[in-house]
JSON list of C-alpha atoms and ligand atoms in Angstrom, two decimals:
[
{"chain": "A", "resi": 1, "resn": "MET", "atom": "CA", "xyz": [103.70, 48.59, 118.21]},
{"chain": "A", "resi": 2, "resn": "ALA", "atom": "CA", "xyz": [106.57, 49.76, 120.46]},
{"chain": "A", "resi": 3, "resn": "GLY", "atom": "CA", "xyz": [109.69, 48.37, 118.80]},
{"chain": "A", "resi": 4, "resn": "PRO", "atom": "CA", "xyz": [112.40, 46.90, 121.01]},
{"chain": "A", "resi": 5, "resn": "LEU", "atom": "CA", "xyz": [114.90, 49.75, 120.79]},
{"chain": "A", "resi": 6, "resn": "ILE", "atom": "CA", "xyz": [112.80, 52.75, 119.81]},
{"chain": "A", "resi": 7, "resn": "PRO", "atom": "CA", "xyz": [114.82, 55.99, 120.10]},
{"chain": "A", "resi": 8, "resn": "GLU", "atom": "CA", "xyz": [112.59, 57.64, 122.76]},
{"chain": "A", "resi": 9, "resn": "PHE", "atom": "CA", "xyz": [113.87, 55.16, 125.36]},
{"chain": "A", "resi": 10, "resn": "ARG", "atom": "CA", "xyz": [117.52, 55.09, 124.27]},
{"chain": "A", "resi": 11, "resn": "GLY", "atom": "CA", "xyz": [118.54, 58.10, 126.37]},
{"chain": "A", "resi": 12, "resn": "VAL", "atom": "CA", "xyz": [116.95, 56.84, 129.59]},
{"chain": "A", "resi": 13, "resn": "ARG", "atom": "CA", "xyz": [118.37, 53.37, 129.02]},
{"chain": "A", "resi": 14, "resn": "ARG", "atom": "CA", "xyz": [121.85, 54.91, 128.63]},
{"chain": "A", "resi": 15, "resn": "ARG", "atom": "CA", "xyz": [121.31, 56.78, 131.93]},
{"chain": "A", "resi": 16, "resn": "LEU", "atom": "CA", "xyz": [120.32, 53.51, 133.63]},
{"chain": "A", "resi": 17, "resn": "VAL", "atom": "CA", "xyz": [123.62, 51.98, 132.46]},
{"chain": "A", "resi": 18, "resn": "GLU", "atom": "CA", "xyz": [125.48, 55.01, 133.89]},
{"chain": "A", "resi": 19, "resn": "THR", "atom": "CA", "xyz": [123.63, 54.57, 137.21]},
{"chain": "A", "resi": 20, "resn": "LEU", "atom": "CA", "xyz": [124.68, 50.91, 137.30]},
{"chain": "A", "resi": 21, "resn": "GLN", "atom": "CA", "xyz": [128.29, 51.89, 136.62]},
{"chain": "A", "resi": 22, "resn": "ALA", "atom": "CA", "xyz": [128.13, 54.52, 139.37]},
{"chain": "A", "resi": 23, "resn": "ASN", "atom": "CA", "xyz": [126.81, 51.79, 141.69]},
{"chain": "A", "resi": 24, "resn": "GLY", "atom": "CA", "xyz": [129.90, 49.64, 141.09]},
{"chain": "A", "resi": 25, "resn": "ILE", "atom": "CA", "xyz": [128.88, 47.37, 138.20]},
{"chain": "A", "resi": 26, "resn": "ARG", "atom": "CA", "xyz": [132.12, 46.88, 136.25]},
{"chain": "A", "resi": 27, "resn": "ASP", "atom": "CA", "xyz": [131.44, 43.82, 134.05]},
{"chain": "A", "resi": 28, "resn": "LEU", "atom": "CA", "xyz": [131.26, 45.26, 130.53]},
{"chain": "A", "resi": 29, "resn": "ALA", "atom": "CA", "xyz": [129.24, 42.34, 129.16]},
{"chain": "A", "resi": 30, "resn": "VAL", "atom": "CA", "xyz": [126.63, 42.89, 131.89]},
{"chain": "A", "resi": 31, "resn": "LEU", "atom": "CA", "xyz": [126.47, 46.64, 131.18]},
{"chain": "A", "resi": 32, "resn": "ARG", "atom": "CA", "xyz": [126.08, 45.92, 127.45]},
{"chain": "A", "resi": 33, "resn": "ALA", "atom": "CA", "xyz": [123.22, 43.50, 128.20]},
{"chain": "A", "resi": 34, "resn": "PHE", "atom": "CA", "xyz": [121.37, 46.36, 129.97]},
{"chain": "A", "resi": 35, "resn": "GLU", "atom": "CA", "xyz": [122.04, 48.64, 127.00]},
{"chain": "A", "resi": 36, "resn": "LEU", "atom": "CA", "xyz": [120.48, 46.03, 124.68]},
{"chain": "A", "resi": 37, "resn": "THR", "atom": "CA", "xyz": [117.45, 45.05, 126.76]},
{"chain": "A", "resi": 38, "resn": "PRO", "atom": "CA", "xyz": [114.24, 47.10, 126.37]},
{"chain": "A", "resi": 39, "resn": "ARG", "atom": "CA", "xyz": [112.91, 47.05, 129.97]},
{"chain": "A", "resi": 40, "resn": "HIS", "atom": "CA", "xyz": [109.85, 49.12, 128.94]},
{"chain": "A", "resi": 41, "resn": "LEU", "atom": "CA", "xyz": [108.48, 46.01, 127.17]},
{"chain": "A", "resi": 42, "resn": "PHE", "atom": "CA", "xyz": [108.48, 44.09, 130.48]},
{"chain": "A", "resi": 43, "resn": "VAL", "atom": "CA", "xyz": [106.51, 46.47, 132.71]},
{"chain": "A", "resi": 44, "resn": "PRO", "atom": "CA", "xyz": [102.75, 47.19, 132.53]},
{"chain": "A", "resi": 45, "resn": "THR", "atom": "CA", "xyz": [101.92, 49.94, 130.01]},
{"chain": "A", "resi": 46, "resn": "GLY", "atom": "CA", "xyz": [100.70, 52.35, 132.73]},
{"chain": "A", "resi": 47, "resn": "ILE", "atom": "CA", "xyz": [104.16, 52.52, 134.36]},
{"chain": "A", "resi": 48, "resn": "ARG", "atom": "CA", "xyz": [106.28, 52.40, 131.19]},
{"chain": "A", "resi": 49, "resn": "HIS", "atom": "CA", "xyz": [107.57, 55.92, 131.87]},
{"chain": "A", "resi": 50, "resn": "ARG", "atom": "CA", "xyz": [109.24, 54.49, 135.01]},
{"chain": "A", "resi": 51, "resn": "ALA", "atom": "CA", "xyz": [110.78, 51.48, 133.22]},
{"chain": "A", "resi": 52, "resn": "TYR", "atom": "CA", "xyz": [114.37, 52.79, 133.35]},
{"chain": "A", "resi": 53, "resn": "GLU", "atom": "CA", "xyz": [114.39, 53.83, 137.00]},
{"chain": "A", "resi": 54, "resn": "ASP", "atom": "CA", "xyz": [116.68, 51.71, 139.15]},
{"chain": "A", "resi": 55, "resn": "SER", "atom": "CA", "xyz": [113.73, 50.39, 141.13]},
{"chain": "A", "resi": 56, "resn": "ALA", "atom": "CA", "xyz": [111.58, 47.27, 141.46]},
{"chain": "A", "resi": 57, "resn": "LEU", "atom": "CA", "xyz": [108.13, 47.59, 139.82]},
{"chain": "A", "resi": 58, "resn": "PRO", "atom": "CA", "xyz": [104.88, 45.57, 140.05]},
{"chain": "A", "resi": 59, "resn": "ILE", "atom": "CA", "xyz": [104.21, 43.24, 137.08]},
{"chain": "A", "resi": 60, "resn": "GLY", "atom": "CA", "xyz": [100.83, 41.76, 138.13]},
{"chain": "A", "resi": 61, "resn": "SER", "atom": "CA", "xyz": [99.86, 38.41, 139.72]},
{"chain": "A", "resi": 62, "resn": "GLY", "atom": "CA", "xyz": [101.39, 39.79, 142.95]},
{"chain": "A", "resi": 63, "resn": "GLN", "atom": "CA", "xyz": [104.92, 39.62, 141.48]},
{"chain": "A", "resi": 64, "resn": "THR", "atom": "CA", "xyz": [107.55, 42.28, 140.88]},
{"chain": "A", "resi": 65, "resn": "ILE", "atom": "CA", "xyz": [110.29, 42.91, 138.35]},
{"chain": "A", "resi": 66, "resn": "SER", "atom": "CA", "xyz": [113.46, 43.31, 140.41]},
{"chain": "A", "resi": 67, "resn": "GLN", "atom": "CA", "xyz": [115.57, 46.46, 140.68]},
{"chain": "A", "resi": 68, "resn": "PRO", "atom": "CA", "xyz": [118.07, 46.60, 137.76]},
{"chain": "A", "resi": 69, "resn": "SER", "atom": "CA", "xyz": [121.08, 46.95, 140.09]},
{"chain": "A", "resi": 70, "resn": "VAL", "atom": "CA", "xyz": [119.98, 43.72, 141.84]},
{"chain": "A", "resi": 71, "resn": "HIS", "atom": "CA", "xyz": [119.85, 41.91, 138.48]},
{"chain": "A", "resi": 72, "resn": "ALA", "atom": "CA", "xyz": [123.25, 43.38, 137.60]},
{"chain": "A", "resi": 73, "resn": "ARG", "atom": "CA", "xyz": [124.94, 42.11, 140.79]},
{"chain": "A", "resi": 74, "resn": "TYR", "atom": "CA", "xyz": [123.33, 38.73, 140.32]},
{"chain": "A", "resi": 75, "resn": "LEU", "atom": "CA", "xyz": [124.48, 38.49, 136.69]},
{"chain": "A", "resi": 76, "resn": "GLN", "atom": "CA", "xyz": [128.02, 39.64, 137.50]},
{"chain": "A", "resi": 77, "resn": "LEU", "atom": "CA", "xyz": [128.41, 36.76, 139.95]},
{"chain": "A", "resi": 78, "resn": "LEU", "atom": "CA", "xyz": [127.77, 34.22, 137.20]},
{"chain": "A", "resi": 79, "resn": "GLU", "atom": "CA", "xyz": [130.88, 35.38, 135.27]},
{"chain": "A", "resi": 80, "resn": "LEU", "atom": "CA", "xyz": [129.36, 34.32, 131.95]},
{"chain": "A", "resi": 81, "resn": "SER", "atom": "CA", "xyz": [131.56, 34.34, 128.84]},
{"chain": "A", "resi": 82, "resn": "GLY", "atom": "CA", "xyz": [128.78, 33.99, 126.24]},
{"chain": "A", "resi": 83, "resn": "HIS", "atom": "CA", "xyz": [129.16, 30.26, 125.57]},
{"chain": "A", "resi": 84, "resn": "GLU", "atom": "CA", "xyz": [127.06, 28.88, 128.42]},
{"chain": "A", "resi": 85, "resn": "LYS", "atom": "CA", "xyz": [123.78, 27.06, 128.73]},
{"chain": "A", "resi": 86, "resn": "VAL", "atom": "CA", "xyz": [121.79, 28.68, 131.53]},
{"chain": "A", "resi": 87, "resn": "LEU", "atom": "CA", "xyz": [118.64, 27.75, 133.46]},
{"chain": "A", "resi": 88, "resn": "GLU", "atom": "CA", "xyz": [116.49, 30.46, 135.05]},
{"chain": "A", "resi": 89, "resn": "VAL", "atom": "CA", "xyz": [113.88, 29.52, 137.64]},
{"chain": "A", "resi": 90, "resn": "GLY", "atom": "CA", "xyz": [111.09, 32.13, 137.83]},
{"chain": "A", "resi": 91, "resn": "THR", "atom": "CA", "xyz": [110.73, 33.87, 134.44]},
{"chain": "A", "resi": 92, "resn": "GLY", "atom": "CA", "xyz": [108.45, 36.56, 135.92]},
{"chain": "A", "resi": 93, "resn": "SER", "atom": "CA", "xyz": [108.32, 39.43, 133.42]},
{"chain": "A", "resi": 94, "resn": "GLY", "atom": "CA", "xyz": [111.05, 37.86, 131.25]},
{"chain": "A", "resi": 95, "resn": "TYR", "atom": "CA", "xyz": [113.34, 40.89, 131.65]},
{"chain": "A", "resi": 96, "resn": "GLN", "atom": "CA", "xyz": [116.17, 38.99, 133.31]},
{"chain": "A", "resi": 97, "resn": "THR", "atom": "CA", "xyz": [115.68, 36.19, 130.76]},
{"chain": "A", "resi": 98, "resn": "VAL", "atom": "CA", "xyz": [116.54, 38.64, 127.98]},
{"chain": "A", "resi": 99, "resn": "LEU", "atom": "CA", "xyz": [119.49, 40.09, 129.93]},
{"chain": "A", "resi": 100, "resn": "LEU", "atom": "CA", "xyz": [120.76, 36.50, 130.21]},
{"chain": "A", "resi": 101, "resn": "SER", "atom": "CA", "xyz": [120.20, 35.86, 126.51]},
{"chain": "A", "resi": 102, "resn": "HIS", "atom": "CA", "xyz": [122.81, 38.56, 125.77]},
{"chain": "A", "resi": 103, "resn": "LEU", "atom": "CA", "xyz": [125.30, 36.96, 128.17]},
{"chain": "A", "resi": 104, "resn": "ALA", "atom": "CA", "xyz": [124.99, 33.25, 127.37]},
{"chain": "A", "resi": 105, "resn": "ALA", "atom": "CA", "xyz": [124.53, 30.97, 124.36]},
{"chain": "A", "resi": 106, "resn": "GLN", "atom": "CA", "xyz": [121.21, 29.41, 125.37]},
{"chain": "A", "resi": 107, "resn": "VAL", "atom": "CA", "xyz": [118.70, 30.28, 128.07]},
{"chain": "A", "resi": 108, "resn": "PHE", "atom": "CA", "xyz": [116.03, 27.94, 129.45]},
{"chain": "A", "resi": 109, "resn": "SER", "atom": "CA", "xyz": [113.51, 29.52, 131.79]},
{"chain": "A", "resi": 110, "resn": "VAL", "atom": "CA", "xyz": [110.70, 27.98, 133.86]},
{"chain": "A", "resi": 111, "resn": "GLU", "atom": "CA", "xyz": [107.72, 29.88, 135.35]},
{"chain": "A", "resi": 112, "resn": "ARG", "atom": "CA", "xyz": [104.81, 28.45, 137.36]},
{"chain": "A", "resi": 113, "resn": "VAL", "atom": "CA", "xyz": [102.19, 31.19, 136.73]},
{"chain": "A", "resi": 114, "resn": "PRO", "atom": "CA", "xyz": [100.61, 30.75, 133.26]},
{"chain": "A", "resi": 115, "resn": "GLU", "atom": "CA", "xyz": [99.57, 34.43, 132.80]},
{"chain": "A", "resi": 116, "resn": "LEU", "atom": "CA", "xyz": [103.07, 35.66, 133.63]},
{"chain": "A", "resi": 117, "resn": "LEU", "atom": "CA", "xyz": [104.65, 33.15, 131.27]},
{"chain": "A", "resi": 118, "resn": "GLU", "atom": "CA", "xyz": [102.38, 34.14, 128.38]},
{"chain": "A", "resi": 119, "resn": "ARG", "atom": "CA", "xyz": [103.05, 37.85, 128.88]},
{"chain": "A", "resi": 120, "resn": "ALA", "atom": "CA", "xyz": [106.79, 37.15, 129.15]},
{"chain": "A", "resi": 121, "resn": "ARG", "atom": "CA", "xyz": [106.65, 35.10, 125.95]},
{"chain": "A", "resi": 122, "resn": "LEU", "atom": "CA", "xyz": [105.24, 38.07, 124.01]},
{"chain": "A", "resi": 123, "resn": "ALA", "atom": "CA", "xyz": [107.66, 40.61, 125.48]},
{"chain": "A", "resi": 124, "resn": "ILE", "atom": "CA", "xyz": [110.65, 38.32, 124.83]},
{"chain": "A", "resi": 125, "resn": "ALA", "atom": "CA", "xyz": [109.52, 37.86, 121.21]},
{"chain": "A", "resi": 126, "resn": "ASP", "atom": "CA", "xyz": [109.11, 41.67, 120.87]},
{"chain": "A", "resi": 127, "resn": "SER", "atom": "CA", "xyz": [112.63, 42.19, 122.18]},
{"chain": "A", "resi": 128, "resn": "GLY", "atom": "CA", "xyz": [113.89, 40.16, 119.23]},
{"chain": "A", "resi": 129, "resn": "VAL", "atom": "CA", "xyz": [116.04, 37.52, 120.95]},
{"chain": "A", "resi": 130, "resn": "ARG", "atom": "CA", "xyz": [115.97, 33.96, 119.66]},
{"chain": "A", "resi": 131, "resn": "ASN", "atom": "CA", "xyz": [118.09, 31.90, 122.07]},
{"chain": "A", "resi": 132, "resn": "VAL", "atom": "CA", "xyz": [115.45, 31.59, 124.81]},
{"chain": "A", "resi": 133, "resn": "SER", "atom": "CA", "xyz": [113.19, 28.59, 125.55]},
{"chain": "A", "resi": 134, "resn": "LEU", "atom": "CA", "xyz": [110.32, 28.88, 128.03]},
{"chain": "A", "resi": 135, "resn": "ARG", "atom": "CA", "xyz": [108.37, 26.28, 129.95]},
{"chain": "A", "resi": 136, "resn": "LEU", "atom": "CA", "xyz": [105.39, 26.34, 132.29]},
{"chain": "A", "resi": 137, "resn": "GLY", "atom": "CA", "xyz": [106.01, 24.24, 135.39]},
{"chain": "A", "resi": 138, "resn": "ASP", "atom": "CA", "xyz": [107.66, 23.79, 138.75]},
{"chain": "A", "resi": 139, "resn": "GLY", "atom": "CA", "xyz": [111.19, 25.12, 138.40]},
{"chain": "A", "resi": 140, "resn": "THR", "atom": "CA", "xyz": [112.29, 23.51, 141.68]},
{"chain": "A", "resi": 141, "resn": "LEU", "atom": "CA", "xyz": [112.46, 20.34, 139.56]},
{"chain": "A", "resi": 142, "resn": "GLY", "atom": "CA", "xyz": [114.73, 22.07, 137.03]},
{"chain": "A", "resi": 143, "resn": "TRP", "atom": "CA", "xyz": [114.42, 21.23, 133.32]},
{"chain": "A", "resi": 144, "resn": "LYS", "atom": "CA", "xyz": [116.07, 17.85, 133.02]},
{"chain": "A", "resi": 145, "resn": "GLU", "atom": "CA", "xyz": [115.96, 17.43, 129.24]},
{"chain": "A", "resi": 146, "resn": "HIS", "atom": "CA", "xyz": [118.49, 20.24, 128.66]},
{"chain": "A", "resi": 147, "resn": "ALA", "atom": "CA", "xyz": [120.79, 19.58, 131.66]},
{"chain": "A", "resi": 148, "resn": "PRO", "atom": "CA", "xyz": [123.60, 19.98, 132.56]},
{"chain": "A", "resi": 149, "resn": "TYR", "atom": "CA", "xyz": [123.62, 23.77, 132.93]},
{"chain": "A", "resi": 150, "resn": "ASP", "atom": "CA", "xyz": [126.74, 25.92, 133.30]},
{"chain": "A", "resi": 151, "resn": "ALA", "atom": "CA", "xyz": [124.76, 28.34, 135.44]},
{"chain": "A", "resi": 152, "resn": "ILE", "atom": "CA", "xyz": [121.40, 28.34, 137.22]},
{"chain": "A", "resi": 153, "resn": "LEU", "atom": "CA", "xyz": [119.68, 31.46, 138.56]},
{"chain": "A", "resi": 154, "resn": "VAL", "atom": "CA", "xyz": [116.81, 31.14, 140.97]},
{"chain": "A", "resi": 155, "resn": "SER", "atom": "CA", "xyz": [114.74, 34.35, 141.11]},
{"chain": "A", "resi": 156, "resn": "ALA", "atom": "CA", "xyz": [112.64, 33.39, 144.14]},
{"chain": "A", "resi": 157, "resn": "ALA", "atom": "CA", "xyz": [113.56, 32.52, 147.72]},
{"chain": "A", "resi": 158, "resn": "ALA", "atom": "CA", "xyz": [113.79, 28.94, 148.96]},
{"chain": "A", "resi": 159, "resn": "PRO", "atom": "CA", "xyz": [114.16, 27.32, 152.39]},
{"chain": "A", "resi": 160, "resn": "ASP", "atom": "CA", "xyz": [116.95, 25.05, 151.02]},
{"chain": "A", "resi": 161, "resn": "ILE", "atom": "CA", "xyz": [118.76, 24.38, 147.76]},
{"chain": "A", "resi": 162, "resn": "PRO", "atom": "CA", "xyz": [116.42, 22.22, 145.61]},
{"chain": "A", "resi": 163, "resn": "GLY", "atom": "CA", "xyz": [118.25, 18.89, 145.02]},
{"chain": "A", "resi": 164, "resn": "PRO", "atom": "CA", "xyz": [117.32, 18.58, 141.32]},
{"chain": "A", "resi": 165, "resn": "LEU", "atom": "CA", "xyz": [118.99, 21.92, 140.59]},
{"chain": "A", "resi": 166, "resn": "VAL", "atom": "CA", "xyz": [122.34, 20.75, 142.00]},
{"chain": "A", "resi": 167, "resn": "ASP", "atom": "CA", "xyz": [121.95, 17.48, 140.06]},
{"chain": "A", "resi": 168, "resn": "GLN", "atom": "CA", "xyz": [121.41, 19.46, 136.85]},
{"chain": "A", "resi": 169, "resn": "LEU", "atom": "CA", "xyz": [124.42, 21.74, 137.39]},
{"chain": "A", "resi": 170, "resn": "ALA", "atom": "CA", "xyz": [127.55, 20.97, 135.32]},
{"chain": "A", "resi": 171, "resn": "ASP", "atom": "CA", "xyz": [130.82, 20.28, 137.11]},
{"chain": "A", "resi": 172, "resn": "GLY", "atom": "CA", "xyz": [132.26, 23.73, 137.87]},
{"chain": "A", "resi": 173, "resn": "GLY", "atom": "CA", "xyz": [128.83, 25.27, 137.24]},
{"chain": "A", "resi": 174, "resn": "ARG", "atom": "CA", "xyz": [127.43, 28.12, 139.37]},
{"chain": "A", "resi": 175, "resn": "LEU", "atom": "CA", "xyz": [124.02, 28.33, 141.01]},
{"chain": "A", "resi": 176, "resn": "ILE", "atom": "CA", "xyz": [122.66, 31.51, 142.58]},
{"chain": "A", "resi": 177, "resn": "ILE", "atom": "CA", "xyz": [119.74, 31.29, 144.97]},
{"chain": "A", "resi": 178, "resn": "PRO", "atom": "CA", "xyz": [118.26, 33.36, 147.80]},
{"chain": "A", "resi": 179, "resn": "LEU", "atom": "CA", "xyz": [118.02, 31.07, 150.88]},
{"chain": "A", "resi": 180, "resn": "GLY", "atom": "CA", "xyz": [116.18, 31.80, 154.11]},
{"chain": "A", "resi": 181, "resn": "ASP", "atom": "CA", "xyz": [112.64, 32.32, 155.36]},
{"chain": "A", "resi": 182, "resn": "MET", "atom": "CA", "xyz": [109.73, 34.11, 153.68]},
{"chain": "A", "resi": 183, "resn": "GLN", "atom": "CA", "xyz": [110.79, 37.55, 155.00]},
{"chain": "A", "resi": 184, "resn": "GLU", "atom": "CA", "xyz": [114.54, 37.71, 154.47]},
{"chain": "A", "resi": 185, "resn": "GLN", "atom": "CA", "xyz": [117.21, 35.66, 152.83]},
{"chain": "A", "resi": 186, "resn": "MET", "atom": "CA", "xyz": [120.90, 35.42, 152.04]},
{"chain": "A", "resi": 187, "resn": "LEU", "atom": "CA", "xyz": [121.90, 35.37, 148.39]},
{"chain": "A", "resi": 188, "resn": "VAL", "atom": "CA", "xyz": [124.07, 32.26, 148.10]},
{"chain": "A", "resi": 189, "resn": "LEU", "atom": "CA", "xyz": [126.49, 31.30, 145.32]},
{"chain": "A", "resi": 190, "resn": "VAL", "atom": "CA", "xyz": [126.91, 27.53, 145.01]},
{"chain": "A", "resi": 191, "resn": "THR", "atom": "CA", "xyz": [129.68, 26.04, 142.84]},
{"chain": "A", "resi": 192, "resn": "ARG", "atom": "CA", "xyz": [129.57, 22.36, 141.97]},
{"chain": "A", "resi": 193, "resn": "ARG", "atom": "CA", "xyz": [132.86, 20.44, 142.31]},
{"chain": "A", "resi": 194, "resn": "GLY", "atom": "CA", "xyz": [132.23, 16.83, 141.28]},
{"chain": "A", "resi": 195, "resn": "SER", "atom": "CA", "xyz": [129.80, 15.39, 143.80]},
{"chain": "A", "resi": 196, "resn": "ALA", "atom": "CA", "xyz": [130.55, 18.17, 146.32]},
{"chain": "A", "resi": 197, "resn": "THR", "atom": "CA", "xyz": [129.42, 21.81, 146.41]},
{"chain": "A", "resi": 198, "resn": "GLU", "atom": "CA", "xyz": [131.07, 25.00, 147.66]},
{"chain": "A", "resi": 199, "resn": "ARG", "atom": "CA", "xyz": [128.85, 27.70, 149.18]},
{"chain": "A", "resi": 200, "resn": "ARG", "atom": "CA", "xyz": [129.52, 31.40, 149.47]},
{"chain": "A", "resi": 201, "resn": "ASP", "atom": "CA", "xyz": [127.20, 33.89, 151.15]},
{"chain": "A", "resi": 202, "resn": "ILE", "atom": "CA", "xyz": [126.91, 37.06, 149.09]},
{"chain": "A", "resi": 203, "resn": "ALA", "atom": "CA", "xyz": [124.48, 39.52, 150.67]},
{"chain": "A", "resi": 204, "resn": "PRO", "atom": "CA", "xyz": [121.16, 39.77, 152.52]},
{"chain": "A", "resi": 205, "resn": "VAL", "atom": "CA", "xyz": [118.24, 40.06, 150.05]},
{"chain": "A", "resi": 206, "resn": "ARG", "atom": "CA", "xyz": [114.42, 39.94, 149.90]},
{"chain": "A", "resi": 207, "resn": "PHE", "atom": "CA", "xyz": [112.75, 37.87, 147.19]},
{"chain": "A", "resi": 208, "resn": "VAL", "atom": "CA", "xyz": [109.26, 36.46, 146.69]},
{"chain": "A", "resi": 209, "resn": "PRO", "atom": "CA", "xyz": [108.90, 32.81, 147.78]},
{"chain": "A", "resi": 210, "resn": "LEU", "atom": "CA", "xyz": [109.82, 29.88, 145.54]},
{"chain": "A", "resi": 211, "resn": "LEU", "atom": "CA", "xyz": [106.68, 27.73, 145.57]},
{"chain": "A", "resi": 212, "resn": "GLY", "atom": "CA", "xyz": [106.90, 24.06, 144.60]},
{"chain": "A", "resi": 213, "resn": "THR", "atom": "CA", "xyz": [108.00, 20.52, 145.36]},
{"chain": "A", "resi": 214, "resn": "HIS", "atom": "CA", "xyz": [111.46, 21.59, 146.59]},
{"chain": "A", "resi": 215, "resn": "GLY", "atom": "CA", "xyz": [110.44, 25.07, 147.74]},
{"chain": "A", "resi": 216, "resn": "TRP", "atom": "CA", "xyz": [107.63, 26.41, 149.96]},
{"chain": "A", "resi": 217, "resn": "SER", "atom": "CA", "xyz": [104.29, 24.68, 149.64]},
{"chain": "A", "resi": 218, "resn": "GLY", "atom": "CA", "xyz": [101.90, 26.99, 147.80]},
{"chain": "B", "resi": 1, "resn": "SAH", "atom": "N1", "xyz": [113.47, 37.80, 137.41]},
{"chain": "B", "resi": 1, "resn": "SAH", "atom": "C1", "xyz": [112.08, 38.16, 137.24]},
{"chain": "B", "resi": 1, "resn": "SAH", "atom": "C2", "xyz": [111.38, 38.37, 138.57]},
{"chain": "B", "resi": 1, "resn": "SAH", "atom": "C3", "xyz": [110.90, 37.11, 139.06]},
{"chain": "B", "resi": 1, "resn": "SAH", "atom": "S1", "xyz": [109.86, 37.19, 140.47]},
{"chain": "B", "resi": 1, "resn": "SAH", "atom": "C4", "xyz": [111.93, 39.38, 136.37]},
{"chain": "B", "resi": 1, "resn": "SAH", "atom": "O1", "xyz": [112.93, 39.87, 135.84]},
{"chain": "B", "resi": 1, "resn": "SAH", "atom": "O2", "xyz": [110.82, 39.83, 136.18]},
{"chain": "B", "resi": 1, "resn": "SAH", "atom": "C5", "xyz": [109.91, 35.46, 140.86]},
{"chain": "B", "resi": 1, "resn": "SAH", "atom": "C6", "xyz": [109.15, 34.58, 139.92]},
{"chain": "B", "resi": 1, "resn": "SAH", "atom": "O3", "xyz": [109.32, 33.23, 140.33]},
{"chain": "B", "resi": 1, "resn": "SAH", "atom": "C7", "xyz": [107.64, 34.83, 139.92]},
{"chain": "B", "resi": 1, "resn": "SAH", "atom": "O4", "xyz": [107.22, 35.07, 138.61]},
{"chain": "B", "resi": 1, "resn": "SAH", "atom": "C8", "xyz": [107.05, 33.53, 140.46]},
{"chain": "B", "resi": 1, "resn": "SAH", "atom": "O5", "xyz": [105.79, 33.20, 139.88]},
{"chain": "B", "resi": 1, "resn": "SAH", "atom": "C9", "xyz": [108.13, 32.54, 140.04]},
{"chain": "B", "resi": 1, "resn": "SAH", "atom": "N2", "xyz": [108.15, 31.26, 140.77]},
{"chain": "B", "resi": 1, "resn": "SAH", "atom": "C10", "xyz": [107.94, 31.03, 142.09]},
{"chain": "B", "resi": 1, "resn": "SAH", "atom": "N3", "xyz": [108.08, 29.71, 142.35]},
{"chain": "B", "resi": 1, "resn": "SAH", "atom": "C11", "xyz": [108.37, 29.08, 141.17]},
{"chain": "B", "resi": 1, "resn": "SAH", "atom": "C12", "xyz": [108.63, 27.73, 140.77]},
{"chain": "B", "resi": 1, "resn": "SAH", "atom": "N4", "xyz": [108.63, 26.71, 141.64]},
{"chain": "B", "resi": 1, "resn": "SAH", "atom": "N5", "xyz": [108.90, 27.48, 139.47]},
{"chain": "B", "resi": 1, "resn": "SAH", "atom": "C13", "xyz": [108.92, 28.49, 138.56]},
{"chain": "B", "resi": 1, "resn": "SAH", "atom": "N6", "xyz": [108.68, 29.78, 138.87]},
{"chain": "B", "resi": 1, "resn": "SAH", "atom": "C14", "xyz": [108.42, 30.08, 140.16]}
]
């Protein structure tokens, strides 16, 4: 079996980290997370040789694994110190889940497509991390049992901020979500301040739709 950090991928992974640095990623914890995360375990075997390119790749079920530099910008915005409890909505391949596991204390991740979740479960186990919990379900409802979260990342685009996610955010917590229509969105950073929220527009982005009770109807 392909071990998590087998030497043949170490060089290309190092080059990916250098590309991220050249593209303006400065957060050392984020760069270290990329150095530690074996992306080749999260892409289909046939395109493994492309796993460390800074590009989005298809992962089956009509979904894609995002471009590493997009993940990096996203993760930098969360300003994680390593002590946080984080919720991820849209596990997909599980790659970002593992990046998060190196940046936070505990990661909870929800995915609605059973086949993707099962594949992600295997790849996450292969990558050797232990602080990740996965659940099949509608992530627009959050994961109430483990709330409040210091940070929430939504990896799919919604028409509006799902109410349950704001409810499950800790005071001072940060939520990142692409908001807009099905074609294009704005990546928005929401910070909870008591019962109020602050919103900051970050950049135009394109994500797959968030399907569910507080997202688009599937
Ligand atoms: N960050 C992922 C890419 C995720 S693509 C990676 O690194 O691979 C977006 C994912 O969100 C898809 O897997 C899609 O099935 C999932 N998704 C869409 N709506 C959802 C919902 N309501 N709850 C949970 N997952 C959802």
